PDB file of C-alpha atoms in Angstrom:
ATOM      1  CA  MET A   1     -12.228 -60.421   3.563  1.00  0.00           C
ATOM      2  CA  ARG A   2      -8.318 -59.251   5.307  1.00  0.00           C
ATOM      3  CA  ARG A   3      -5.701 -59.686   2.673  1.00  0.00           C
ATOM      4  CA  LYS A   4      -2.092 -61.342   3.627  1.00  0.00           C
ATOM      5  CA  LEU A   5      -0.068 -58.646   4.530  1.00  0.00           C
ATOM      6  CA  LYS A   6       2.783 -58.048   2.727  1.00  0.00           C
ATOM      7  CA  VAL A   7       5.916 -57.985   4.048  1.00  0.00           C
ATOM      8  CA  ALA A   8      10.253 -57.481   1.532  1.00  0.00           C
ATOM      9  CA  ILE A   9      12.649 -58.960   2.765  1.00  0.00           C
ATOM     10  CA  LEU A  10      17.053 -58.064   1.988  1.00  0.00           C
ATOM     11  CA  SER A  11      20.232 -58.217   3.230  1.00  0.00           C
ATOM     12  CA  SER A  12      22.521 -55.927   2.577  1.00  0.00           C
ATOM     13  CA  GLY A  13      26.300 -55.619   2.512  1.00  0.00           C
ATOM     14  CA  ASP A  14      29.284 -56.847  -0.286  1.00  0.00           C
ATOM     15  CA  GLU A  15      30.518 -60.083   1.682  1.00  0.00           C
ATOM     16  CA  LEU A  16      27.578 -61.646   0.942  1.00  0.00           C
ATOM     17  CA  ARG A  17      27.084 -64.358  -1.002  1.00  0.00           C
ATOM     18  CA  SER A  18      23.314 -66.101  -1.374  1.00  0.00           C
ATOM     19  CA  LEU A  19      23.301 -70.314  -1.097  1.00  0.00           C
ATOM     20  CA  GLY A  20      25.119 -71.873  -3.595  1.00  0.00           C
ATOM     21  CA  GLN A  21      27.277 -69.600  -4.865  1.00  0.00           C
ATOM     22  CA  THR A  22      30.939 -70.031  -4.457  1.00  0.00           C
ATOM     23  CA  LEU A  23      32.496 -67.876  -1.113  1.00  0.00           C
ATOM     24  CA  ASP A  24      35.790 -65.793  -2.120  1.00  0.00           C
ATOM     25  CA  ALA A  25      38.026 -64.144   0.025  1.00  0.00           C
ATOM     26  CA  GLY A  26      35.900 -62.571   2.563  1.00  0.00           C
ATOM     27  CA  SER A  27      32.878 -63.182   1.750  1.00  0.00           C
ATOM     28  CA  ILE A  28      29.648 -64.768   3.832  1.00  0.00           C
ATOM     29  CA  TYR A  29      27.143 -67.198   3.368  1.00  0.00           C
ATOM     30  CA  ASP A  30      24.209 -64.609   4.345  1.00  0.00           C
ATOM     31  CA  SER A  31      21.890 -67.038   6.525  1.00  0.00           C
ATOM     32  CA  ASN A  32      19.532 -64.326   7.934  1.00  0.00           C
ATOM     33  CA  ARG A  33      17.651 -63.627   4.670  1.00  0.00           C
ATOM     34  CA  TYR A  34      17.069 -67.312   4.948  1.00  0.00           C
ATOM     35  CA  SER A  35      16.385 -67.473   8.883  1.00  0.00           C
ATOM     36  CA  LEU A  36      13.565 -64.352   8.486  1.00  0.00           C
ATOM     37  CA  TYR A  37      12.987 -66.671   5.015  1.00  0.00           C
ATOM     38  CA  GLY A  38      11.824 -69.344   7.355  1.00  0.00           C
ATOM     39  CA  LEU A  39      10.409 -67.175  10.547  1.00  0.00           C
ATOM     40  CA  LEU A  40       8.266 -65.473   8.333  1.00  0.00           C
ATOM     41  CA  LYS A  41       6.208 -68.242   6.229  1.00  0.00           C
ATOM     42  CA  ARG A  42       5.405 -68.882  10.297  1.00  0.00           C
ATOM     43  CA  LEU A  43       2.766 -65.974   9.741  1.00  0.00           C
ATOM     44  CA  ASP A  44       0.856 -66.101   7.164  1.00  0.00           C
ATOM     45  CA  LEU A  45       2.071 -63.655   5.161  1.00  0.00           C
ATOM     46  CA  ASP A  46       3.053 -62.777   1.251  1.00  0.00           C
ATOM     47  CA  ILE A  47       7.045 -62.986   1.645  1.00  0.00           C
ATOM     48  CA  ILE A  48       8.766 -61.302  -0.852  1.00  0.00           C
ATOM     49  CA  ASP A  49      12.312 -61.490  -0.931  1.00  0.00           C
ATOM     50  CA  CYS A  50      14.925 -58.753  -2.651  1.00  0.00           C
ATOM     51  CA  GLY A  51      17.863 -60.758  -2.816  1.00  0.00           C
ATOM     52  CA  ILE A  52      21.318 -58.866  -1.822  1.00  0.00           C
ATOM     53  CA  VAL A  53      21.848 -55.162  -2.270  1.00  0.00           C
ATOM     54  CA  LYS A  54      25.295 -54.161  -2.427  1.00  0.00           C
ATOM     55  CA  ASP A  55      27.033 -51.795  -0.433  1.00  0.00           C
ATOM     56  CA  ASN A  56      26.392 -48.840  -2.109  1.00  0.00           C
ATOM     57  CA  PRO A  57      24.073 -45.755  -1.513  1.00  0.00           C
ATOM     58  CA  ALA A  58      22.340 -45.433  -4.962  1.00  0.00           C
ATOM     59  CA  THR A  59      21.911 -49.134  -5.160  1.00  0.00           C
ATOM     60  CA  LEU A  60      20.585 -49.532  -1.628  1.00  0.00           C
ATOM     61  CA  ARG A  61      17.917 -46.527  -2.203  1.00  0.00           C
ATOM     62  CA  GLN A  62      16.143 -48.041  -5.373  1.00  0.00           C
ATOM     63  CA  ALA A  63      16.343 -51.717  -2.910  1.00  0.00           C
ATOM     64  CA  PHE A  64      14.352 -49.319  -0.883  1.00  0.00           C
ATOM     65  CA  ILE A  65      11.880 -47.925  -3.542  1.00  0.00           C
ATOM     66  CA  GLU A  66      11.622 -51.497  -5.345  1.00  0.00           C
ATOM     67  CA  ALA A  67      10.399 -52.713  -1.992  1.00  0.00           C
ATOM     68  CA  ALA A  68       8.239 -50.120  -0.859  1.00  0.00           C
ATOM     69  CA  SER A  69       6.133 -49.927  -4.568  1.00  0.00           C
ATOM     70  CA  LYS A  70       5.125 -53.428  -3.666  1.00  0.00           C
ATOM     71  CA  ALA A  71       5.209 -54.507   0.176  1.00  0.00           C
ATOM     72  CA  ASP A  72       3.284 -53.309   3.273  1.00  0.00           C
ATOM     73  CA  VAL A  73       6.524 -53.666   5.209  1.00  0.00           C
ATOM     74  CA  LEU A  74      10.248 -53.807   4.995  1.00  0.00           C
ATOM     75  CA  ILE A  75      12.880 -55.782   6.150  1.00  0.00           C
ATOM     76  CA  SER A  76      16.057 -55.200   5.496  1.00  0.00           C
ATOM     77  CA  SER A  77      19.877 -56.740   8.362  1.00  0.00           C
ATOM     78  CA  GLY A  78      23.161 -55.545   7.899  1.00  0.00           C
ATOM     79  CA  GLY A  79      23.768 -51.784   6.903  1.00  0.00           C
ATOM     80  CA  VAL A  80      22.363 -50.094  10.043  1.00  0.00           C
ATOM     81  CA  SER A  81      25.625 -49.991  12.057  1.00  0.00           C
ATOM     82  CA  VAL A  82      28.420 -47.289  12.182  1.00  0.00           C
ATOM     83  CA  GLY A  83      30.572 -48.180  10.175  1.00  0.00           C
ATOM     84  CA  GLU A  84      32.038 -46.252   6.771  1.00  0.00           C
ATOM     85  CA  ALA A  85      29.259 -48.754   4.236  1.00  0.00           C
ATOM     86  CA  ASP A  86      26.912 -48.581   6.850  1.00  0.00           C
ATOM     87  CA  PHE A  87      23.902 -46.540   4.621  1.00  0.00           C
ATOM     88  CA  THR A  88      20.572 -47.997   6.104  1.00  0.00           C
ATOM     89  CA  LYS A  89      19.770 -45.321   8.182  1.00  0.00           C
ATOM     90  CA  GLN A  90      20.695 -42.220   5.699  1.00  0.00           C
ATOM     91  CA  ILE A  91      18.338 -43.526   3.397  1.00  0.00           C
ATOM     92  CA  MET A  92      15.059 -44.331   5.745  1.00  0.00           C
ATOM     93  CA  GLN A  93      16.235 -40.203   6.724  1.00  0.00           C
ATOM     94  CA  GLU A  94      16.145 -39.694   3.268  1.00  0.00           C
ATOM     95  CA  LEU A  95      12.500 -41.594   2.323  1.00  0.00           C
ATOM     96  CA  GLY A  96      11.312 -41.226   5.666  1.00  0.00           C
ATOM     97  CA  ASP A  97      11.173 -40.866   8.920  1.00  0.00           C
ATOM     98  CA  VAL A  98      13.501 -43.041  11.972  1.00  0.00           C
ATOM     99  CA  GLY A  99      11.582 -43.847  15.069  1.00  0.00           C
ATOM    100  CA  PHE A 100      14.171 -45.217  16.621  1.00  0.00           C
ATOM    101  CA  TRP A 101      17.998 -46.062  16.056  1.00  0.00           C
ATOM    102  CA  LYS A 102      19.888 -48.237  18.658  1.00  0.00           C
ATOM    103  CA  ILE A 103      18.212 -50.128  21.412  1.00  0.00           C
ATOM    104  CA  ALA A 104      19.353 -50.614  25.023  1.00  0.00           C
ATOM    105  CA  MET A 105      19.535 -54.543  24.473  1.00  0.00           C
ATOM    106  CA  ARG A 106      21.837 -57.790  23.989  1.00  0.00           C
ATOM    107  CA  PRO A 107      22.301 -59.212  21.503  1.00  0.00           C
ATOM    108  CA  GLY A 108      20.540 -56.110  18.446  1.00  0.00           C
ATOM    109  CA  ARG A 109      21.173 -53.192  19.883  1.00  0.00           C
ATOM    110  CA  PRO A 110      22.190 -51.515  16.371  1.00  0.00           C
ATOM    111  CA  MET A 111      18.689 -51.460  14.914  1.00  0.00           C
ATOM    112  CA  ALA A 112      16.153 -49.062  13.625  1.00  0.00           C
ATOM    113  CA  PHE A 113      12.509 -48.923  12.962  1.00  0.00           C
ATOM    114  CA  GLY A 114      11.052 -45.996  10.619  1.00  0.00           C
ATOM    115  CA  ILE A 115       8.198 -45.332   8.389  1.00  0.00           C
ATOM    116  CA  LEU A 116       9.562 -44.578   4.426  1.00  0.00           C
ATOM    117  CA  LYS A 117       6.357 -42.199   3.375  1.00  0.00           C
ATOM    118  CA  ALA A 118       5.024 -40.969  -0.094  1.00  0.00           C
ATOM    119  CA  VAL A 119       8.150 -38.999  -2.424  1.00  0.00           C
ATOM    120  CA  PRO A 120       8.325 -37.243  -5.043  1.00  0.00           C
ATOM    121  CA  GLY A 121       9.655 -39.469  -7.844  1.00  0.00           C
ATOM    122  CA  LYS A 122      10.759 -41.998  -6.067  1.00  0.00           C
ATOM    123  CA  LEU A 123       7.918 -43.374  -3.372  1.00  0.00           C
ATOM    124  CA  PRO A 124       4.372 -44.268  -4.204  1.00  0.00           C
ATOM    125  CA  ALA A 125       1.395 -42.390  -1.818  1.00  0.00           C
ATOM    126  CA  ARG A 126       1.449 -45.492   1.052  1.00  0.00           C
ATOM    127  CA  LYS A 127       3.636 -45.949   4.172  1.00  0.00           C
ATOM    128  CA  THR A 128       6.209 -49.225   4.203  1.00  0.00           C
ATOM    129  CA  LEU A 129       7.060 -49.526   7.994  1.00  0.00           C
ATOM    130  CA  PHE A 130      10.773 -50.686   7.860  1.00  0.00           C
ATOM    131  CA  PHE A 131      13.149 -52.868  10.203  1.00  0.00           C
ATOM    132  CA  GLY A 132      16.258 -52.599   9.726  1.00  0.00           C
ATOM    133  CA  LEU A 133      17.863 -55.138  12.002  1.00  0.00           C
ATOM    134  CA  PRO A 134      21.238 -55.786  12.690  1.00  0.00           C
ATOM    135  CA  GLY A 135      23.773 -58.065  10.669  1.00  0.00           C
ATOM    136  CA  ASN A 136      24.425 -60.569  13.454  1.00  0.00           C
ATOM    137  CA  PRO A 137      22.701 -63.774  12.306  1.00  0.00           C
ATOM    138  CA  VAL A 138      21.706 -64.048  15.747  1.00  0.00           C
ATOM    139  CA  ALA A 139      20.747 -60.856  16.942  1.00  0.00           C
ATOM    140  CA  VAL A 140      18.433 -60.739  13.426  1.00  0.00           C
ATOM    141  CA  MET A 141      16.542 -63.464  14.885  1.00  0.00           C
ATOM    142  CA  VAL A 142      16.093 -61.985  18.252  1.00  0.00           C
ATOM    143  CA  THR A 143      14.828 -58.827  17.364  1.00  0.00           C
ATOM    144  CA  PHE A 144      12.987 -60.099  15.010  1.00  0.00           C
ATOM    145  CA  TYR A 145      11.218 -62.128  18.781  1.00  0.00           C
ATOM    146  CA  GLN A 146      11.769 -59.541  20.569  1.00  0.00           C
ATOM    147  CA  PHE A 147      10.123 -56.422  17.789  1.00  0.00           C
ATOM    148  CA  VAL A 148       9.270 -57.746  13.946  1.00  0.00           C
ATOM    149  CA  ARG A 149       7.295 -60.541  14.836  1.00  0.00           C
ATOM    150  CA  SER A 150       4.093 -58.428  17.878  1.00  0.00           C
ATOM    151  CA  ALA A 151       4.455 -56.176  14.746  1.00  0.00           C
ATOM    152  CA  LEU A 152       3.500 -58.093  11.912  1.00  0.00           C
ATOM    153  CA  LEU A 153       0.602 -60.149  14.114  1.00  0.00           C
ATOM    154  CA  GLN A 154      -0.920 -57.607  15.037  1.00  0.00           C
ATOM    155  CA  LEU A 155      -0.854 -55.742  11.438  1.00  0.00           C
ATOM    156  CA  ASN A 156      -2.228 -59.138  10.372  1.00  0.00           C
ATOM    157  CA  GLY A 157      -5.812 -59.393  12.175  1.00  0.00           C
ATOM    158  CA  ALA A 158      -4.276 -60.901  15.581  1.00  0.00           C
ATOM    159  CA  THR A 159      -5.299 -60.652  19.221  1.00  0.00           C
ATOM    160  CA  GLN A 160      -2.852 -62.047  20.910  1.00  0.00           C
ATOM    161  CA  THR A 161       1.190 -61.306  20.378  1.00  0.00           C
ATOM    162  CA  GLU A 162       3.490 -61.371  22.908  1.00  0.00           C
ATOM    163  CA  PRO A 163       4.189 -65.042  23.871  1.00  0.00           C
ATOM    164  CA  PRO A 164       3.826 -65.240  27.454  1.00  0.00           C
ATOM    165  CA  LEU A 165       6.594 -65.707  30.680  1.00  0.00           C
ATOM    166  CA  VAL A 166       7.033 -68.325  33.038  1.00  0.00           C
ATOM    167  CA  GLN A 167       9.791 -68.899  34.786  1.00  0.00           C
ATOM    168  CA  ALA A 168      11.715 -71.108  35.215  1.00  0.00           C
ATOM    169  CA  ILE A 169      15.260 -72.136  37.985  1.00  0.00           C
ATOM    170  CA  SER A 170      18.502 -71.167  36.280  1.00  0.00           C
ATOM    171  CA  GLU A 171      20.771 -74.000  36.037  1.00  0.00           C
ATOM    172  CA  THR A 172      23.819 -71.734  36.255  1.00  0.00           C
ATOM    173  CA  ALA A 173      25.090 -68.951  37.302  1.00  0.00           C
ATOM    174  CA  ILE A 174      24.462 -66.453  34.888  1.00  0.00           C
ATOM    175  CA  ARG A 175      26.861 -62.997  33.868  1.00  0.00           C
ATOM    176  CA  LYS A 176      24.733 -60.044  33.233  1.00  0.00           C
ATOM    177  CA  LYS A 177      25.512 -56.400  33.484  1.00  0.00           C
ATOM    178  CA  PRO A 178      22.980 -53.845  34.205  1.00  0.00           C
ATOM    179  CA  GLY A 179      21.985 -51.352  31.881  1.00  0.00           C
ATOM    180  CA  ARG A 180      20.367 -53.224  29.316  1.00  0.00           C
ATOM    181  CA  THR A 181      17.885 -56.136  28.224  1.00  0.00           C
ATOM    182  CA  GLU A 182      19.357 -59.271  27.556  1.00  0.00           C
ATOM    183  CA  PHE A 183      17.984 -62.481  25.432  1.00  0.00           C
ATOM    184  CA  GLN A 184      19.658 -65.210  26.266  1.00  0.00           C
ATOM    185  CA  ARG A 185      19.013 -68.301  24.430  1.00  0.00           C
ATOM    186  CA  ALA A 186      18.646 -70.891  26.704  1.00  0.00           C
ATOM    187  CA  ILE A 187      16.674 -74.803  26.709  1.00  0.00           C
ATOM    188  CA  LEU A 188      14.133 -75.483  28.933  1.00  0.00           C
ATOM    189  CA  GLY A 189      13.318 -78.570  30.493  1.00  0.00           C
ATOM    190  CA  ARG A 190      13.055 -79.719  34.438  1.00  0.00           C
ATOM    191  CA  ASN A 191      15.722 -81.104  37.432  1.00  0.00           C
ATOM    192  CA  ALA A 192      15.872 -83.898  39.734  1.00  0.00           C
ATOM    193  CA  GLN A 193      12.745 -82.519  41.404  1.00  0.00           C
ATOM    194  CA  GLY A 194      10.443 -81.652  37.614  1.00  0.00           C
ATOM    195  CA  LYS A 195      10.496 -78.168  38.497  1.00  0.00           C
ATOM    196  CA  PRO A 196      11.039 -76.571  34.995  1.00  0.00           C
ATOM    197  CA  SER A 197      15.023 -76.060  34.858  1.00  0.00           C
ATOM    198  CA  VAL A 198      17.014 -73.482  32.581  1.00  0.00           C
ATOM    199  CA  ARG A 199      20.098 -74.204  31.041  1.00  0.00           C
ATOM    200  CA  LEU A 200      22.146 -71.888  28.498  1.00  0.00           C
ATOM    201  CA  THR A 201      23.155 -73.305  25.073  1.00  0.00           C
ATOM    202  CA  GLY A 202      26.552 -71.971  25.908  1.00  0.00           C
ATOM    203  CA  SER A 203      28.661 -69.314  24.301  1.00  0.00           C
ATOM    204  CA  GLN A 204      25.530 -66.583  23.302  1.00  0.00           C
ATOM    205  CA  GLY A 205      28.675 -64.209  20.931  1.00  0.00           C
ATOM    206  CA  ALA A 206      25.473 -62.174  18.216  1.00  0.00           C
ATOM    207  CA  GLY A 207      27.658 -63.960  15.800  1.00  0.00           C
ATOM    208  CA  ILE A 208      26.675 -67.956  17.423  1.00  0.00           C
ATOM    209  CA  LEU A 209      23.586 -69.750  15.424  1.00  0.00           C
ATOM    210  CA  ARG A 210      24.416 -72.581  17.107  1.00  0.00           C
ATOM    211  CA  SER A 211      23.484 -70.428  21.007  1.00  0.00           C
ATOM    212  CA  MET A 212      19.030 -70.153  18.436  1.00  0.00           C
ATOM    213  CA  SER A 213      19.610 -73.508  17.037  1.00  0.00           C
ATOM    214  CA  GLU A 214      19.133 -75.831  20.112  1.00  0.00           C
ATOM    215  CA  ALA A 215      17.218 -73.572  21.903  1.00  0.00           C
ATOM    216  CA  ASN A 216      13.853 -73.276  22.862  1.00  0.00           C
ATOM    217  CA  CYS A 217      13.176 -70.059  25.343  1.00  0.00           C
ATOM    218  CA  PHE A 218      14.981 -67.217  25.630  1.00  0.00           C
ATOM    219  CA  VAL A 219      15.743 -66.585  29.120  1.00  0.00           C
ATOM    220  CA  ILE A 220      15.236 -62.337  29.648  1.00  0.00           C
ATOM    221  CA  LEU A 221      17.447 -60.564  31.629  1.00  0.00           C
ATOM    222  CA  GLY A 222      15.615 -57.182  32.765  1.00  0.00           C
ATOM    223  CA  HIS A 223      17.812 -53.866  32.486  1.00  0.00           C
ATOM    224  CA  ASP A 224      18.719 -53.456  35.655  1.00  0.00           C
ATOM    225  CA  GLN A 225      19.521 -56.848  37.063  1.00  0.00           C
ATOM    226  CA  GLY A 226      22.684 -57.527  37.646  1.00  0.00           C
ATOM    227  CA  ASN A 227      24.312 -61.237  37.680  1.00  0.00           C
ATOM    228  CA  VAL A 228      21.968 -64.056  38.027  1.00  0.00           C
ATOM    229  CA  ALA A 229      23.187 -66.779  40.561  1.00  0.00           C
ATOM    230  CA  ALA A 230      22.421 -71.217  39.732  1.00  0.00           C
ATOM    231  CA  GLY A 231      19.298 -71.998  41.423  1.00  0.00           C
ATOM    232  CA  GLU A 232      17.498 -68.348  41.233  1.00  0.00           C
ATOM    233  CA  LEU A 233      14.288 -67.993  39.216  1.00  0.00           C
ATOM    234  CA  VAL A 234      14.658 -66.303  36.067  1.00  0.00           C
ATOM    235  CA  ASP A 235      11.431 -65.689  33.264  1.00  0.00           C
ATOM    236  CA  ILE A 236      11.888 -66.634  29.943  1.00  0.00           C
ATOM    237  CA  ALA A 237       9.827 -66.772  26.736  1.00  0.00           C
ATOM    238  CA  LEU A 238       9.375 -70.130  24.641  1.00  0.00           C
ATOM    239  CA  PHE A 239       9.821 -69.831  21.455  1.00  0.00           C
ATOM    240  CA  ASP A 240       6.575 -69.775  18.940  1.00  0.00           C
ATOM    241  CA  GLY A 241       5.115 -72.969  18.397  1.00  0.00           C
ATOM    242  CA  LEU A 242       6.544 -75.168  21.161  1.00  0.00           C
ATOM    243  CA  LEU A 243       3.421 -74.145  23.927  1.00  0.00           C
TER     244      LEU A 243
END
């Protein structure tokens, strides 16, 4: 009998506060961990919540070691950009291998993937997969849907892991620069003729949670694709659970 996959989650950042805590100057609530917990709950996994970790190399290193000793997969958010306090990549290189870091996509460009390996005196003799997701809340959910979810489903024994792509008519023009894949958040419905049509949820900034909470699908604009005119067909992927 296959056991459930154990997945640990944590958020890194001195500015983060858990729900219920008082916000002081410069602090924000940690929406990412709660979003990830909700997304993971739908996948029938064992979830280990490792909380918030400060932007300190020693503290982050110890958190990685403790999480890797308990989990098959570790998912963190924040700390994978290029700021002075972004130590995730450094710790990954110290404790394992970095498979990739930065992707030509929007949102979600600063995303890391690697393997935390056995390190004498630090990590046990096992390998833990690591996903380092961005700090912006929408980017966290987009990268989870596009990378993490399929990997976890496959590791947990699923055979069908990718949501099918379908096409719909774009109700409005969409601006897009070639050179990256974009995942616009949108609402799928039907137009006056009864054909599938899709409209964006408004501003698409990586920190605007409303763009995800009101959406039921992604409009996926390919790497080489440019602007989309109103009335053109676009590829869409429905969110899990709505098929």
